[in-house]
PDB file of C-alpha atoms in Angstrom:
ATOM      1  CA  MET C   1     -18.483   4.687 -43.028  1.00 62.00           C
ATOM      2  CA  ALA C   2     -20.990   7.226 -41.819  1.00 55.00           C
ATOM      3  CA  GLU C   3     -22.805   4.538 -39.858  1.00 58.00           C
ATOM      4  CA  TRP C   4     -19.549   3.300 -38.267  1.00 48.00           C
ATOM      5  CA  LEU C   5     -18.669   6.933 -37.300  1.00 47.00           C
ATOM      6  CA  ASN C   6     -22.120   7.346 -35.912  1.00 56.00           C
ATOM      7  CA  GLN C   7     -21.782   4.162 -33.848  1.00 57.00           C
ATOM      8  CA  TYR C   8     -18.324   5.096 -32.774  1.00 55.00           C
ATOM      9  CA  GLY C   9     -19.558   8.518 -31.679  1.00 56.00           C
ATOM     10  CA  ASN C  10     -22.365   6.993 -29.709  1.00 60.00           C
ATOM     11  CA  ALA C  11     -19.909   4.477 -27.982  1.00 60.00           C
ATOM     12  CA  VAL C  12     -17.626   7.449 -27.183  1.00 57.00           C
ATOM     13  CA  ASN C  13     -20.503   9.524 -25.715  1.00 65.00           C
ATOM     14  CA  ALA C  14     -21.582   6.470 -23.726  1.00 64.00           C
ATOM     15  CA  VAL C  15     -18.136   5.882 -22.362  1.00 63.00           C
ATOM     16  CA  SER C  16     -17.882   9.633 -21.592  1.00 71.00           C
ATOM     17  CA  THR C  17     -21.123   9.386 -19.738  1.00 75.00           C
ATOM     18  CA  ILE C  18     -19.992   6.531 -17.767  1.00 75.00           C
ATOM     19  CA  ILE C  19     -16.662   8.117 -16.846  1.00 77.00           C
ATOM     20  CA  ALA C  20     -18.468  11.422 -15.924  1.00 71.00           C
ATOM     21  CA  THR C  21     -20.885   9.453 -13.876  1.00 76.00           C
ATOM     22  CA  ALA C  22     -18.076   7.523 -12.112  1.00 73.00           C
ATOM     23  CA  ILE C  23     -16.216  10.735 -11.503  1.00 80.00           C
ATOM     24  CA  ALA C  24     -19.370  12.321  -9.994  1.00 75.00           C
ATOM     25  CA  VAL C  25     -19.877   9.171  -7.834  1.00 72.00           C
ATOM     26  CA  VAL C  26     -16.386   9.320  -6.679  1.00 76.00           C
ATOM     27  CA  GLY C  27     -16.783  13.168  -5.923  1.00 77.00           C
ATOM     28  CA  ILE C  28     -19.912  12.340  -3.998  1.00 80.00           C
ATOM     29  CA  ILE C  29     -18.114   9.544  -1.969  1.00 80.00           C
ATOM     30  CA  VAL C  30     -15.153  11.930  -1.307  1.00 75.00           C
ATOM     31  CA  SER C  31     -17.601  14.695  -0.334  1.00 75.00           C
ATOM     32  CA  CYS C  32     -19.367  12.379   2.016  1.00 75.00           C
ATOM     33  CA  LYS C  33     -16.104  11.272   3.587  1.00 77.00           C
ATOM     34  CA  SER C  34     -15.019  14.861   3.986  1.00 73.00           C
ATOM     35  CA  ILE C  35     -18.366  15.701   5.485  1.00 77.00           C
ATOM     36  CA  GLY C  36     -17.936  12.790   7.879  1.00 71.00           C
ATOM     37  CA  VAL C  37     -14.450  13.779   8.785  1.00 68.00           C
ATOM     38  CA  ALA C  38     -15.488  17.350   9.229  1.00 66.00           C
ATOM     39  CA  ASN C  39     -18.475  16.243  11.487  1.00 71.00           C
ATOM     40  CA  LYS C  40     -16.165  13.917  13.517  1.00 73.00           C
ATOM     41  CA  ALA C  41     -13.689  16.836  14.027  1.00 63.00           C
ATOM     42  CA  ASN C  42     -16.482  19.108  14.983  1.00 69.00           C
ATOM     43  CA  GLU C  43     -17.697  16.402  17.511  1.00 70.00           C
ATOM     44  CA  ILE C  44     -14.280  15.999  18.935  1.00 69.00           C
ATOM     45  CA  ALA C  45     -13.877  19.790  19.268  1.00 60.00           C
ATOM     46  CA  GLN C  46     -17.298  20.063  20.967  1.00 60.00           C
ATOM     47  CA  LYS C  47     -16.369  17.359  23.421  1.00 62.00           C
ATOM     48  CA  SER C  48     -13.099  19.036  24.167  1.00 61.00           C
ATOM     49  CA  PHE C  49     -14.777  22.350  24.623  1.00 48.00           C
ATOM     50  CA  ASP C  50     -17.343  20.767  26.949  1.00 53.00           C
ATOM     51  CA  TYR C  51     -14.639  19.018  28.970  1.00 53.00           C
ATOM     52  CA  SER C  52     -12.768  22.240  29.328  1.00 56.00           C
ATOM     53  CA  ARG C  53     -15.787  24.123  30.369  1.00 57.00           C
ATOM     54  CA  LYS C  54     -16.799  21.532  32.840  1.00 59.00           C
ATOM     55  CA  LYS C  55     -13.250  21.392  34.293  1.00 58.00           C
ATOM     56  CA  ASP C  56     -13.211  25.157  34.575  1.00 53.00           C
ATOM     57  CA  ARG C  57     -16.501  25.128  36.316  1.00 63.00           C
ATOM     58  CA  GLN C  58     -15.322  22.450  38.795  1.00 59.00           C
ATOM     59  CA  GLU C  59     -12.156  24.426  39.440  1.00 69.00           C
ATOM     60  CA  ALA C  60     -14.225  27.552  39.996  1.00 72.00           C
ATOM     61  CA  GLU C  61     -16.367  25.569  42.403  1.00 76.00           C
ATOM     62  CA  ARG C  62     -13.442  24.219  44.373  1.00 86.00           C
ATOM     63  CA  SER C  63     -11.405  27.441  44.274  1.00 94.00           C
ATOM     64  CA  GLN C  64     -12.529  28.399  47.861  1.00 95.00           C
ATOM     65  CA  ALA C  65     -12.758  24.955  49.247  1.00 96.00           C
ATOM     66  CA  VAL C  66      -9.236  23.839  48.398  1.00 96.00           C
ATOM     67  CA  LEU C  67      -8.007  26.567  50.652  1.00 97.00           C
ATOM     68  CA  VAL C  68      -9.618  25.055  53.852  1.00 97.00           C
ATOM     69  CA  SER C  69      -7.856  22.406  55.844  1.00 96.00           C
ATOM     70  CA  ALA C  70      -7.402  21.037  59.331  1.00 96.00           C
ATOM     71  CA  TRP C  71      -4.801  18.939  61.116  1.00 95.00           C
ATOM     72  CA  VAL C  72      -3.943  17.820  64.669  1.00 92.00           C
ATOM     73  CA  THR C  73      -1.396  20.160  66.211  1.00 80.00           C
ATOM     74  CA  PRO C  74       1.787  18.534  67.097  1.00 68.00           C
ATOM     75  CA  PHE C  75       1.822  17.877  70.864  1.00 54.00           C
ATOM     76  CA  GLY C  76      -1.698  19.201  70.800  1.00 47.00           C
ATOM     77  CA  VAL C  77      -2.879  16.999  73.640  1.00 44.00           C
ATOM     78  CA  GLY C  78      -0.497  18.428  76.258  1.00 44.00           C
ATOM     79  CA  SER C  79      -2.298  19.389  79.418  1.00 44.00           C
ATOM     80  CA  MET C  80      -5.596  18.552  77.778  1.00 44.00           C
ATOM     81  CA  ILE C  81      -5.054  14.888  78.577  1.00 47.00           C
ATOM     82  CA  ALA C  82      -7.039  15.003  81.772  1.00 45.00           C
ATOM     83  CA  GLN C  83      -9.892  16.587  79.828  1.00 56.00           C
ATOM     84  CA  GLN C  84      -9.487  14.188  76.917  1.00 69.00           C
ATOM     85  CA  ARG C  85      -9.377  16.876  74.316  1.00 80.00           C
ATOM     86  CA  ILE C  86      -7.106  17.445  71.269  1.00 89.00           C
ATOM     87  CA  ILE C  87      -6.045  20.566  69.764  1.00 92.00           C
ATOM     88  CA  VAL C  88      -6.745  20.929  66.021  1.00 94.00           C
ATOM     89  CA  THR C  89      -5.357  23.697  63.865  1.00 95.00           C
ATOM     90  CA  VAL C  90      -7.947  24.826  61.278  1.00 96.00           C
ATOM     91  CA  CYS C  91      -6.879  27.016  58.351  1.00 97.00           C
ATOM     92  CA  ASN C  92      -8.823  28.950  55.872  1.00 97.00           C
ATOM     93  CA  GLY C  93      -6.268  30.227  53.343  1.00 96.00           C
ATOM     94  CA  GLY C  94      -8.735  32.209  51.263  1.00 94.00           C
ATOM     95  CA  SER C  95      -9.842  35.844  51.597  1.00 94.00           C
ATOM     96  CA  GLN C  96     -13.496  35.039  52.311  1.00 95.00           C
ATOM     97  CA  PRO C  97     -15.093  33.209  55.352  1.00 97.00           C
ATOM     98  CA  VAL C  98     -16.620  29.861  55.133  1.00 97.00           C
ATOM     99  CA  TYR C  99     -19.714  28.938  57.098  1.00 97.00           C
ATOM    100  CA  ASN C 100     -21.304  26.124  59.194  1.00 96.00           C
ATOM    101  CA  ALA C 101     -17.872  24.807  59.863  1.00 97.00           C
ATOM    102  CA  VAL C 102     -17.446  21.678  61.860  1.00 97.00           C
ATOM    103  CA  VAL C 103     -14.252  19.929  63.068  1.00 97.00           C
ATOM    104  CA  SER C 104     -13.872  16.303  64.074  1.00 96.00           C
ATOM    105  CA  MET C 105     -11.383  13.371  64.008  1.00 94.00           C
ATOM    106  CA  GLY C 106     -11.097  10.333  61.677  1.00 92.00           C
ATOM    107  CA  ALA C 107      -8.901   7.345  61.414  1.00 90.00           C
ATOM    108  CA  ILE C 108      -6.198   7.329  58.805  1.00 90.00           C
ATOM    109  CA  GLN C 109      -4.917   3.896  59.928  1.00 86.00           C
ATOM    110  CA  GLY C 110      -6.579   1.022  61.846  1.00 79.00           C
ATOM    111  CA  ALA C 111     -10.171  -0.217  62.336  1.00 77.00           C
ATOM    112  CA  ALA C 112     -11.621   3.091  63.810  1.00 81.00           C
ATOM    113  CA  PRO C 113     -14.096   5.094  61.914  1.00 84.00           C
ATOM    114  CA  GLU C 114     -12.842   7.334  59.077  1.00 88.00           C
ATOM    115  CA  LEU C 115     -15.192  10.047  60.473  1.00 91.00           C
ATOM    116  CA  ILE C 116     -15.993  10.552  64.144  1.00 90.00           C
ATOM    117  CA  ALA C 117     -19.502  11.954  63.903  1.00 92.00           C
ATOM    118  CA  GLY C 118     -22.199  13.025  66.503  1.00 93.00           C
ATOM    119  CA  ASP C 119     -20.832  13.911  69.917  1.00 90.00           C
ATOM    120  CA  GLY C 120     -17.391  13.666  68.639  1.00 91.00           C
ATOM    121  CA  ALA C 121     -17.894  16.412  66.179  1.00 94.00           C
ATOM    122  CA  VAL C 122     -17.442  20.128  67.277  1.00 95.00           C
ATOM    123  CA  PRO C 123     -19.267  22.954  65.412  1.00 96.00           C
ATOM    124  CA  ILE C 124     -17.395  26.266  65.097  1.00 96.00           C
ATOM    125  CA  GLY C 125     -19.756  28.150  62.984  1.00 95.00           C
ATOM    126  CA  THR C 126     -18.194  30.953  60.702  1.00 96.00           C
ATOM    127  CA  LEU C 127     -14.515  30.248  60.025  1.00 97.00           C
ATOM    128  CA  PRO C 128     -12.784  33.605  58.884  1.00 97.00           C
ATOM    129  CA  PRO C 129      -9.623  33.830  56.925  1.00 97.00           C
ATOM    130  CA  GLY C 130      -6.557  32.774  58.987  1.00 96.00           C
ATOM    131  CA  LYS C 131      -5.386  29.909  61.125  1.00 96.00           C
ATOM    132  CA  TYR C 132      -6.951  28.904  64.377  1.00 96.00           C
ATOM    133  CA  LYS C 133      -6.773  26.383  67.222  1.00 94.00           C
ATOM    134  CA  VAL C 134      -9.833  24.418  68.237  1.00 94.00           C
ATOM    135  CA  ARG C 135     -10.443  21.821  70.953  1.00 92.00           C
ATOM    136  CA  VAL C 136     -12.125  18.485  69.883  1.00 93.00           C
ATOM    137  CA  PRO C 137     -12.886  15.427  71.907  1.00 91.00           C
ATOM    138  CA  GLU C 138     -10.090  12.791  71.836  1.00 87.00           C
ATOM    139  CA  PRO C 139     -11.263   9.635  69.894  1.00 84.00           C
ATOM    140  CA  PRO C 140     -11.103   6.185  71.463  1.00 77.00           C
ATOM    141  CA  HIS C 141      -7.697   4.578  71.107  1.00 73.00           C
ATOM    142  CA  GLY C 142      -7.369   1.276  69.238  1.00 68.00           C
ATOM    143  CA  MET C 143      -4.484  -0.936  68.327  1.00 69.00           C
ATOM    144  CA  HIS C 144      -2.340   0.475  65.608  1.00 77.00           C
ATOM    145  CA  THR C 145      -4.957   3.356  65.139  1.00 82.00           C
ATOM    146  CA  LYS C 146      -3.870   6.785  64.043  1.00 88.00           C
ATOM    147  CA  PHE C 147      -6.118   9.778  63.786  1.00 90.00           C
ATOM    148  CA  ASN C 148      -6.141  13.071  61.938  1.00 93.00           C
ATOM    149  CA  ALA C 149      -8.567  15.991  61.824  1.00 95.00           C
ATOM    150  CA  SER C 150     -11.395  16.390  59.410  1.00 96.00           C
ATOM    151  CA  VAL C 151     -13.495  19.552  58.655  1.00 97.00           C
ATOM    152  CA  GLY C 152     -16.800  20.292  56.949  1.00 97.00           C
ATOM    153  CA  PHE C 153     -18.019  23.624  55.789  1.00 98.00           C
ATOM    154  CA  THR C 154     -20.253  25.649  53.408  1.00 97.00           C
ATOM    155  CA  ASP C 155     -18.429  28.010  50.969  1.00 97.00           C
ATOM    156  CA  SER C 156     -19.564  31.357  49.802  1.00 94.00           C
ATOM    157  CA  ARG C 157     -21.370  29.713  46.839  1.00 94.00           C
ATOM    158  CA  GLY C 158     -23.580  27.756  49.327  1.00 95.00           C
ATOM    159  CA  LEU C 159     -21.868  24.556  48.351  1.00 97.00           C
ATOM    160  CA  SER C 160     -21.048  21.984  51.148  1.00 97.00           C
ATOM    161  CA  TRP C 161     -17.689  20.372  51.498  1.00 98.00           C
ATOM    162  CA  THR C 162     -15.782  17.936  53.692  1.00 97.00           C
ATOM    163  CA  ARG C 163     -11.918  17.461  53.867  1.00 97.00           C
ATOM    164  CA  ASP C 164     -11.582  14.028  55.464  1.00 95.00           C
ATOM    165  CA  ALA C 165      -8.804  12.968  57.865  1.00 94.00           C
ATOM    166  CA  LYS C 166      -6.733  11.794  54.998  1.00 94.00           C
ATOM    167  CA  GLY C 167      -6.903  15.176  53.260  1.00 94.00           C
ATOM    168  CA  ASN C 168      -9.401  14.255  50.414  1.00 96.00           C
ATOM    169  CA  LEU C 169     -11.773  17.088  49.649  1.00 97.00           C
ATOM    170  CA  ILE C 170     -15.353  15.985  48.899  1.00 95.00           C
ATOM    171  CA  GLN C 171     -18.443  17.991  47.848  1.00 96.00           C
ATOM    172  CA  THR C 172     -21.439  16.694  49.714  1.00 95.00           C
ATOM    173  CA  LYS C 173     -25.116  17.207  49.185  1.00 94.00           C
ATOM    174  CA  GLU C 174     -25.811  17.372  52.893  1.00 95.00           C
ATOM    175  CA  HIS C 175     -25.368  20.420  55.069  1.00 95.00           C
ATOM    176  CA  PRO C 176     -22.205  20.060  57.188  1.00 96.00           C
ATOM    177  CA  TYR C 177     -24.058  19.710  60.429  1.00 95.00           C
ATOM    178  CA  ALA C 178     -26.316  16.807  58.899  1.00 95.00           C
ATOM    179  CA  TYR C 179     -23.181  15.200  57.492  1.00 96.00           C
ATOM    180  CA  PHE C 180     -21.397  15.163  60.823  1.00 96.00           C
ATOM    181  CA  LYS C 181     -24.635  14.093  62.560  1.00 95.00           C
ATOM    182  CA  LEU C 182     -24.721  17.051  64.956  1.00 93.00           C
ATOM    183  CA  SER C 183     -27.733  17.429  67.275  1.00 83.00           C
ATOM    184  CA  LEU C 184     -29.847  20.241  65.874  1.00 78.00           C
ATOM    185  CA  PRO C 185     -30.374  23.081  66.588  1.00 78.00           C
ATOM    186  CA  VAL C 186     -26.808  23.880  67.319  1.00 77.00           C
ATOM    187  CA  LYS C 187     -26.501  26.452  70.001  1.00 74.00           C
ATOM    188  CA  ASP C 188     -23.000  26.373  71.613  1.00 79.00           C
ATOM    189  CA  LEU C 189     -20.093  26.851  69.150  1.00 88.00           C
ATOM    190  CA  GLU C 190     -16.597  26.000  70.120  1.00 87.00           C
ATOM    191  CA  PRO C 191     -14.462  29.280  70.322  1.00 86.00           C
ATOM    192  CA  LEU C 192     -11.808  29.832  67.784  1.00 89.00           C
ATOM    193  CA  ILE C 193      -8.285  30.841  69.026  1.00 88.00           C
ATOM    194  CA  PRO C 194      -5.900  32.464  66.555  1.00 89.00           C
ATOM    195  CA  ALA C 195      -3.048  30.027  66.043  1.00 83.00           C
ATOM    196  CA  ASP C 196      -0.458  32.538  66.918  1.00 77.00           C
ATOM    197  CA  ASN C 197      -2.136  33.048  70.348  1.00 65.00           C
ATOM    198  CA  ARG C 198       0.173  31.460  72.973  1.00 58.00           C
ATOM    199  CA  ARG C 199      -2.671  31.130  75.422  1.00 55.00           C
ATOM    200  CA  GLU C 200      -3.196  27.506  76.693  1.00 51.00           C
ATOM    201  CA  LEU C 201      -6.386  26.009  75.468  1.00 54.00           C
TER     202      LEU C 201
END
């Protein structure tokens, strides 16, 4: 009887050990899964934070540039037909000037170039806050071709931008004068006329 009890006790101890081991293994597995889930959550949170920080940085970089635009003034050719010039309105809606500004034309429809560069681009230099009129060369006409104005500039951070004829804002690595293929050095700047000035250009 004593021997049987001894064997029974050993068996119970063995089973208890196995159960304890199994519980420990399950605990380890659960802990590993919990750690994995926590790590994944941390990874997702970090990616979300990095994305938000990148987006905030991009918005900060664009904050001044988005306020600069240009468009062809309605009936802007007028008396300029003989001189083959078009009047473009340039707007800086910010509180600080932008620099190295260039105005040109580009096709929004048809087979003409999307950016008229070189002699077709007009440097205006510093563009203060406000709305102004600028004269630019009239681009060559083509069948079913429509044009609008484009503008390039450097913001107060030293970043270069172009808003193309379709209104897209693009950050460029090139200086605006180089992007618009102006002959350097630029000496003569086109004068800016305040948009509310009724003087004929």
